[in-house]
Tab-separated table of C-alpha atoms in Angstrom:
chain	number	residue	atom	x	y	z
A	20	MET	CA	27.372	-14.427	11.862
A	21	PRO	CA	26.225	-13.028	15.244
A	22	SER	CA	23.130	-10.857	15.237
A	23	THR	CA	23.671	-7.095	15.248
A	24	ARG	CA	20.236	-6.392	16.745
A	25	LYS	CA	20.381	-5.084	20.294
A	26	PRO	CA	18.424	-6.938	22.981
A	27	ALA	CA	15.215	-5.162	23.967
A	28	ALA	CA	16.579	-4.333	27.441
A	29	SER	CA	19.547	-2.457	25.955
A	30	LEU	CA	17.571	-0.238	23.582
A	31	SER	CA	17.920	3.431	24.369
A	32	PRO	CA	14.854	5.410	25.507
A	33	GLY	CA	15.211	7.562	22.386
A	34	TYR	CA	15.099	4.542	20.090
A	35	ALA	CA	12.057	3.120	21.868
A	36	ALA	CA	10.297	6.472	21.577
A	37	ASN	CA	11.076	6.611	17.852
A	38	MET	CA	9.597	3.152	17.332
A	39	GLU	CA	6.461	4.158	19.213
A	40	GLY	CA	6.190	7.221	16.972
A	41	VAL	CA	6.476	5.060	13.861
A	42	ALA	CA	3.717	2.781	15.152
A	43	ALA	CA	1.454	5.776	15.796
A	44	VAL	CA	1.984	7.053	12.241
A	45	GLU	CA	1.159	3.629	10.807
A	46	ARG	CA	-2.048	3.471	12.854
A	47	ALA	CA	-3.051	6.953	11.703
A	48	ILE	CA	-2.415	6.009	8.077
A	49	SER	CA	-4.579	2.909	8.492
A	50	ILE	CA	-7.466	5.184	9.542
A	51	VAL	CA	-7.004	7.402	6.493
A	52	GLU	CA	-6.836	4.337	4.238
A	53	ALA	CA	-10.055	2.993	5.736
A	54	LEU	CA	-11.855	6.271	5.018
A	55	GLU	CA	-10.493	6.339	1.473
A	56	ALA	CA	-11.572	2.755	0.811
A	57	ALA	CA	-15.069	3.329	2.227
A	58	LYS	CA	-15.725	6.424	0.092
A	59	ALA	CA	-18.451	7.285	2.603
A	60	PRO	CA	-18.692	8.640	6.153
A	61	MET	CA	-17.648	6.167	8.862
A	62	THR	CA	-18.504	6.017	12.543
A	63	LEU	CA	-15.937	5.522	15.282
A	64	SER	CA	-17.070	1.902	15.662
A	65	ALA	CA	-16.744	1.252	11.934
A	66	LEU	CA	-13.235	2.727	11.877
A	67	ALA	CA	-12.202	0.630	14.853
A	68	ALA	CA	-13.483	-2.495	13.134
A	69	ALA	CA	-11.841	-1.625	9.808
A	70	THR	CA	-8.432	-0.903	11.372
A	71	ASP	CA	-8.523	-3.530	14.135
A	72	LEU	CA	-7.705	-0.830	16.686
A	73	TYR	CA	-9.292	0.018	20.025
A	74	LYS	CA	-11.882	2.793	19.882
A	75	SER	CA	-9.834	4.830	22.362
A	76	THR	CA	-6.782	4.609	20.073
A	77	VAL	CA	-8.799	5.533	16.985
A	78	LEU	CA	-10.388	8.488	18.769
A	79	ARG	CA	-7.015	9.803	19.949
A	80	LEU	CA	-5.556	9.593	16.439
A	81	LEU	CA	-8.673	11.153	14.897
A	82	VAL	CA	-8.147	14.241	17.056
A	83	SER	CA	-4.698	14.740	15.499
A	84	LEU	CA	-5.884	13.969	11.977
A	85	GLU	CA	-8.782	16.386	12.360
A	86	LYS	CA	-6.465	19.091	13.711
A	87	HIS	CA	-4.364	18.915	10.535
A	88	GLY	CA	-7.300	18.748	8.126
A	89	LEU	CA	-6.801	15.177	6.953
A	90	VAL	CA	-10.091	14.099	8.554
A	91	VAL	CA	-13.307	16.003	9.252
A	92	ARG	CA	-15.884	15.101	11.912
A	93	ARG	CA	-19.477	15.692	10.860
A	94	GLN	CA	-22.342	16.835	13.090
A	95	ASN	CA	-23.650	13.271	13.308
A	96	GLN	CA	-20.250	12.202	14.724
A	97	SER	CA	-19.215	10.330	11.578
A	98	TYR	CA	-15.851	10.963	9.886
A	99	VAL	CA	-14.803	11.705	6.314
A	100	LEU	CA	-11.575	12.690	4.583
A	101	GLY	CA	-10.750	16.361	5.010
A	102	PRO	CA	-9.435	19.148	2.763
A	103	LEU	CA	-5.797	18.132	3.232
A	104	ALA	CA	-6.561	14.836	1.468
A	105	PHE	CA	-7.846	16.807	-1.519
A	106	ARG	CA	-4.762	19.050	-1.526
A	107	LEU	CA	-2.485	16.021	-1.389
A	108	GLY	CA	-4.248	14.565	-4.402
A	109	ARG	CA	-3.843	17.812	-6.296
A	110	ALA	CA	-0.174	17.952	-5.326
A	111	PHE	CA	0.356	14.390	-6.591
A	112	GLU	CA	-1.293	15.271	-9.867
A	113	ALA	CA	0.743	18.478	-10.182
A	114	THR	CA	3.986	16.633	-9.481
A	115	TYR	CA	3.520	14.106	-12.256
A	116	HIS	CA	1.164	16.090	-14.545
A	117	LEU	CA	-0.485	12.783	-15.345
A	118	LYS	CA	-3.891	14.166	-16.191
A	119	GLU	CA	-2.429	16.854	-18.435
A	120	HIS	CA	-0.381	14.341	-20.408
A	121	LEU	CA	-2.705	11.345	-20.444
A	122	LEU	CA	-6.261	12.625	-20.899
A	123	PRO	CA	-5.703	14.010	-24.422
A	124	LEU	CA	-4.202	10.680	-25.485
A	125	MET	CA	-7.078	8.759	-23.908
A	126	GLU	CA	-9.617	10.989	-25.632
A	127	GLN	CA	-7.864	10.360	-28.951
A	128	LEU	CA	-8.279	6.624	-28.425
A	129	VAL	CA	-12.013	7.132	-27.906
A	130	GLU	CA	-12.232	9.303	-31.017
A	131	ARG	CA	-10.736	6.432	-32.989
A	132	GLY	CA	-13.699	4.273	-31.992
A	133	LEU	CA	-11.809	2.044	-29.554
A	134	GLU	CA	-12.849	0.667	-26.169
A	135	SER	CA	-12.804	2.719	-22.944
A	136	PRO	CA	-9.296	3.764	-21.845
A	137	SER	CA	-8.332	3.796	-18.160
A	138	PHE	CA	-5.081	4.607	-16.376
A	139	HIS	CA	-4.217	2.491	-13.329
A	140	VAL	CA	-1.559	2.970	-10.652
A	141	TRP	CA	-0.257	0.752	-7.868
A	142	GLN	CA	-2.223	1.149	-4.615
A	143	ASP	CA	-0.828	-1.628	-2.402
A	144	ALA	CA	0.146	-5.299	-2.523
A	145	GLU	CA	-3.420	-6.340	-3.321
A	146	THR	CA	-5.054	-3.448	-5.166
A	147	ARG	CA	-4.629	-0.939	-7.961
A	148	LEU	CA	-6.304	2.444	-8.325
A	149	CYS	CA	-8.082	3.616	-11.463
A	150	LEU	CA	-6.747	7.159	-11.587
A	151	LEU	CA	-8.243	8.291	-14.910
A	152	ARG	CA	-11.071	6.988	-17.068
A	153	VAL	CA	-12.725	8.060	-20.336
A	154	ASP	CA	-15.822	6.192	-21.491
A	155	SER	CA	-15.954	5.003	-25.080
A	156	ARG	CA	-18.760	5.965	-27.414
A	157	HIS	CA	-20.209	2.468	-27.440
A	158	SER	CA	-23.719	2.024	-26.096
A	159	THR	CA	-22.611	-0.653	-23.597
A	160	LEU	CA	-19.605	-0.204	-21.312
A	161	ASP	CA	-17.717	-2.048	-18.606
A	162	ARG	CA	-18.200	-0.685	-15.102
A	163	VAL	CA	-14.975	1.119	-14.187
A	164	ARG	CA	-14.735	4.637	-12.790
A	165	ALA	CA	-11.911	6.926	-11.717
A	166	GLY	CA	-11.291	6.322	-8.038
A	167	ASP	CA	-12.202	2.630	-8.145
A	168	LEU	CA	-9.945	0.201	-6.283
A	169	LEU	CA	-9.511	-3.001	-8.285
A	170	PRO	CA	-7.616	-6.237	-7.647
A	171	LEU	CA	-3.942	-6.069	-8.528
A	172	LYS	CA	-3.673	-9.768	-9.303
A	173	ARG	CA	-6.530	-9.918	-11.800
A	174	GLY	CA	-6.958	-8.009	-15.027
A	175	ALA	CA	-4.628	-6.778	-17.752
A	176	ALA	CA	-3.652	-3.533	-16.000
A	177	GLY	CA	-2.826	-5.419	-12.812
A	178	LYS	CA	-0.523	-7.745	-14.731
A	179	VAL	CA	1.372	-4.753	-16.143
A	180	LEU	CA	1.815	-3.218	-12.689
A	181	GLN	CA	2.933	-6.517	-11.170
A	182	ARG	CA	5.479	-7.131	-13.906
A	183	HIS	CA	7.031	-3.737	-13.294
A	184	ALA	CA	6.923	-3.806	-9.488
A	185	GLY	CA	10.345	-2.697	-8.270
A	186	ALA	CA	11.778	-3.032	-11.761
A	187	GLY	CA	13.773	-0.585	-13.807
A	188	ALA	CA	13.599	-0.076	-17.531
A	189	GLU	CA	11.635	-2.521	-19.635
A	190	ALA	CA	13.924	-5.256	-20.910
A	191	GLY	CA	13.235	-5.791	-24.591
A	192	PRO	CA	10.152	-4.735	-26.535
A	193	PRO	CA	7.132	-3.307	-24.692
A	194	GLN	CA	4.582	-5.949	-23.708
A	195	VAL	CA	0.818	-5.779	-23.927
A	196	GLU	CA	-1.016	-7.796	-21.287
A	197	VAL	CA	-4.472	-9.231	-21.917
A	198	SER	CA	-7.313	-10.517	-19.775
A	199	PHE	CA	-10.531	-12.265	-20.678
A	200	GLY	CA	-13.090	-12.279	-17.894
A	201	GLU	CA	-10.551	-12.372	-15.046
A	202	ARG	CA	-11.807	-9.512	-12.879
A	203	ASP	CA	-15.281	-9.404	-14.395
A	204	PRO	CA	-16.478	-12.491	-16.301
A	205	LEU	CA	-18.121	-10.257	-18.896
A	206	CYS	CA	-15.168	-7.911	-19.457
A	207	GLY	CA	-12.080	-8.066	-21.640
A	208	ALA	CA	-9.050	-5.774	-21.535
A	209	ILE	CA	-5.593	-5.126	-22.902
A	210	ALA	CA	-2.999	-2.926	-21.165
A	211	ALA	CA	0.547	-1.651	-21.559
A	212	PRO	CA	2.917	0.391	-19.352
A	213	VAL	CA	3.529	4.125	-19.248
A	214	LEU	CA	7.125	4.719	-18.192
A	215	GLY	CA	8.813	7.659	-16.519
A	216	PRO	CA	12.447	8.708	-16.054
A	217	GLY	CA	14.778	5.828	-15.333
A	218	GLY	CA	12.287	3.287	-16.658
A	219	GLU	CA	9.975	3.648	-13.656
A	220	CYS	CA	6.486	2.360	-14.412
A	221	LEU	CA	4.151	5.266	-13.704
A	222	GLY	CA	1.072	3.177	-14.397
A	223	ALA	CA	-0.797	1.004	-16.871
A	224	LEU	CA	-2.962	2.315	-19.696
A	225	SER	CA	-5.740	-0.103	-20.608
A	226	LEU	CA	-8.584	-0.491	-23.072
A	227	SER	CA	-11.515	-2.437	-21.684
A	228	GLY	CA	-15.080	-3.270	-22.526
A	229	PRO	CA	-17.648	-6.056	-22.827
A	230	LEU	CA	-16.013	-9.377	-23.662
A	231	GLU	CA	-18.163	-10.000	-26.727
A	232	ARG	CA	-16.545	-7.027	-28.474
A	233	PHE	CA	-13.052	-8.497	-28.106
A	234	THR	CA	-13.235	-10.158	-31.511
A	235	GLU	CA	-10.260	-10.791	-33.787
A	236	PRO	CA	-10.512	-7.556	-35.798
A	237	ALA	CA	-11.251	-5.504	-32.671
A	238	VAL	CA	-8.223	-6.701	-30.718
A	239	ARG	CA	-5.951	-6.355	-33.732
A	240	LYS	CA	-7.231	-2.800	-34.086
A	241	MET	CA	-6.595	-1.951	-30.414
A	242	VAL	CA	-3.021	-3.184	-29.875
A	243	LYS	CA	-1.203	-0.758	-32.155
A	244	PRO	CA	-2.979	2.472	-31.058
A	245	LEU	CA	-2.652	1.470	-27.401
A	246	LEU	CA	1.120	1.090	-27.770
A	247	GLU	CA	1.306	4.367	-29.666
A	248	ALA	CA	-0.523	6.138	-26.833
A	249	CYS	CA	1.740	4.548	-24.200
A	250	GLU	CA	4.825	5.566	-26.142
A	251	ALA	CA	3.581	9.153	-26.543
A	252	ALA	CA	2.742	9.353	-22.828
A	253	THR	CA	6.110	7.885	-21.853
A	254	ARG	CA	8.039	10.411	-23.947
A	255	SER	CA	5.964	13.383	-22.746
A	256	LEU	CA	6.563	12.333	-19.106
A	257	GLY	CA	10.325	12.154	-19.550
A	258	GLY	CA	10.673	8.418	-20.052
A	259	GLN	CA	12.330	6.389	-22.762
A	260	TRP	CA	10.226	3.941	-24.727
A	261	PRO	CA	11.723	0.448	-25.159
A	262	VAL	CA	13.113	-0.419	-28.554
A	263	GLY	CA	11.282	-2.992	-30.657
A	264	ARG	CA	7.779	-3.928	-31.731
A	265	GLY	CA	5.192	-4.491	-29.047
A	266	VAL	CA	4.606	-8.050	-27.888
A	267	LEU	CA	1.180	-9.384	-26.983
A	268	ASN	CA	1.757	-11.480	-23.867
A	269	LEU	CA	-0.642	-14.400	-23.872
A	270	GLY	CA	1.284	-16.686	-21.552
A	271	ALA	CA	-0.088	-15.159	-18.330
A	272	ALA	CA	-3.647	-14.728	-19.590
A	273	ALA	CA	-6.415	-16.729	-17.981
A	274	ALA	CA	-8.113	-19.209	-20.259
A	275	PRO	CA	-10.585	-17.082	-22.242
A	276	PRO	CA	-13.956	-18.120	-23.616
A	277	ALA	CA	-13.760	-19.729	-27.047
A	278	PRO	CA	-14.317	-16.546	-29.136
A	279	ALA	CA	-11.704	-14.617	-27.155
A	280	ALA	CA	-9.267	-17.530	-27.398
A	281	ARG	CA	-9.561	-17.475	-31.163
A	282	THR	CA	-8.966	-13.733	-31.110
A	283	ALA	CA	-5.839	-14.061	-28.985
A	284	ARG	CA	-4.357	-16.734	-31.206
A	285	ALA	CA	-5.110	-14.750	-34.332
A	286	VAL	CA	-3.498	-11.596	-32.959
A	287	ALA	CA	-0.428	-13.554	-31.884
A	288	ARG	CA	-0.086	-14.957	-35.396
A	289	ALA	CA	-0.617	-11.514	-36.941
A	290	ARG	CA	2.226	-10.031	-34.945
């Protein structure tokens, strides 16, 4: 079949201008993403290095971003995210009401003596964002905080998000993903999806903590309340929870240390 793409010489001036506008927007977004990832003020040179753009290009785009409040220039000539970034975050939260629906459920999990619950959302092809976090009452905790960017391809929550990427409703019973020392060699976690209207995966709710506490009775205790919390969150956010008992998915889990391996096998047999 012949190509339908026009040769470059035949492209209209309007089309070429539109493409240039798209490229400018993408460059501007890369600057905002660099500031968000740094979580600290950045100089012009640092932004140019992080975005692989010329300083002159970065400076020109910063003028526009600063004009609209997405970036603020400090007196020392460094740059940080501006008030529009905060308002966008509040608007996102207001649109989905995630905090309103999820925090009470997460606090209930803590009250039941379980590990620390976190709620993770897709950030990009390589990372996930910890949007909400409630520390457990245990004296030792894993090191995760709201706002942290974590690898998408490691950890129980990342597995949930990857499985649901671009997918519709969950086919079959809900699945609980597990990880034993994948992202952090001293951390264990289990996670399950929270679904919205049309089966869209809004994020992954996880329970995580030091690996030594992921013993057989502890994991068996966590699976059921985690699924109950995910189901309650799904229904309150307008989603439909899949029919059937939850399934602990061990096939994709990295090889755990011996105690965790025994735990995983025991839980699989118990279910």
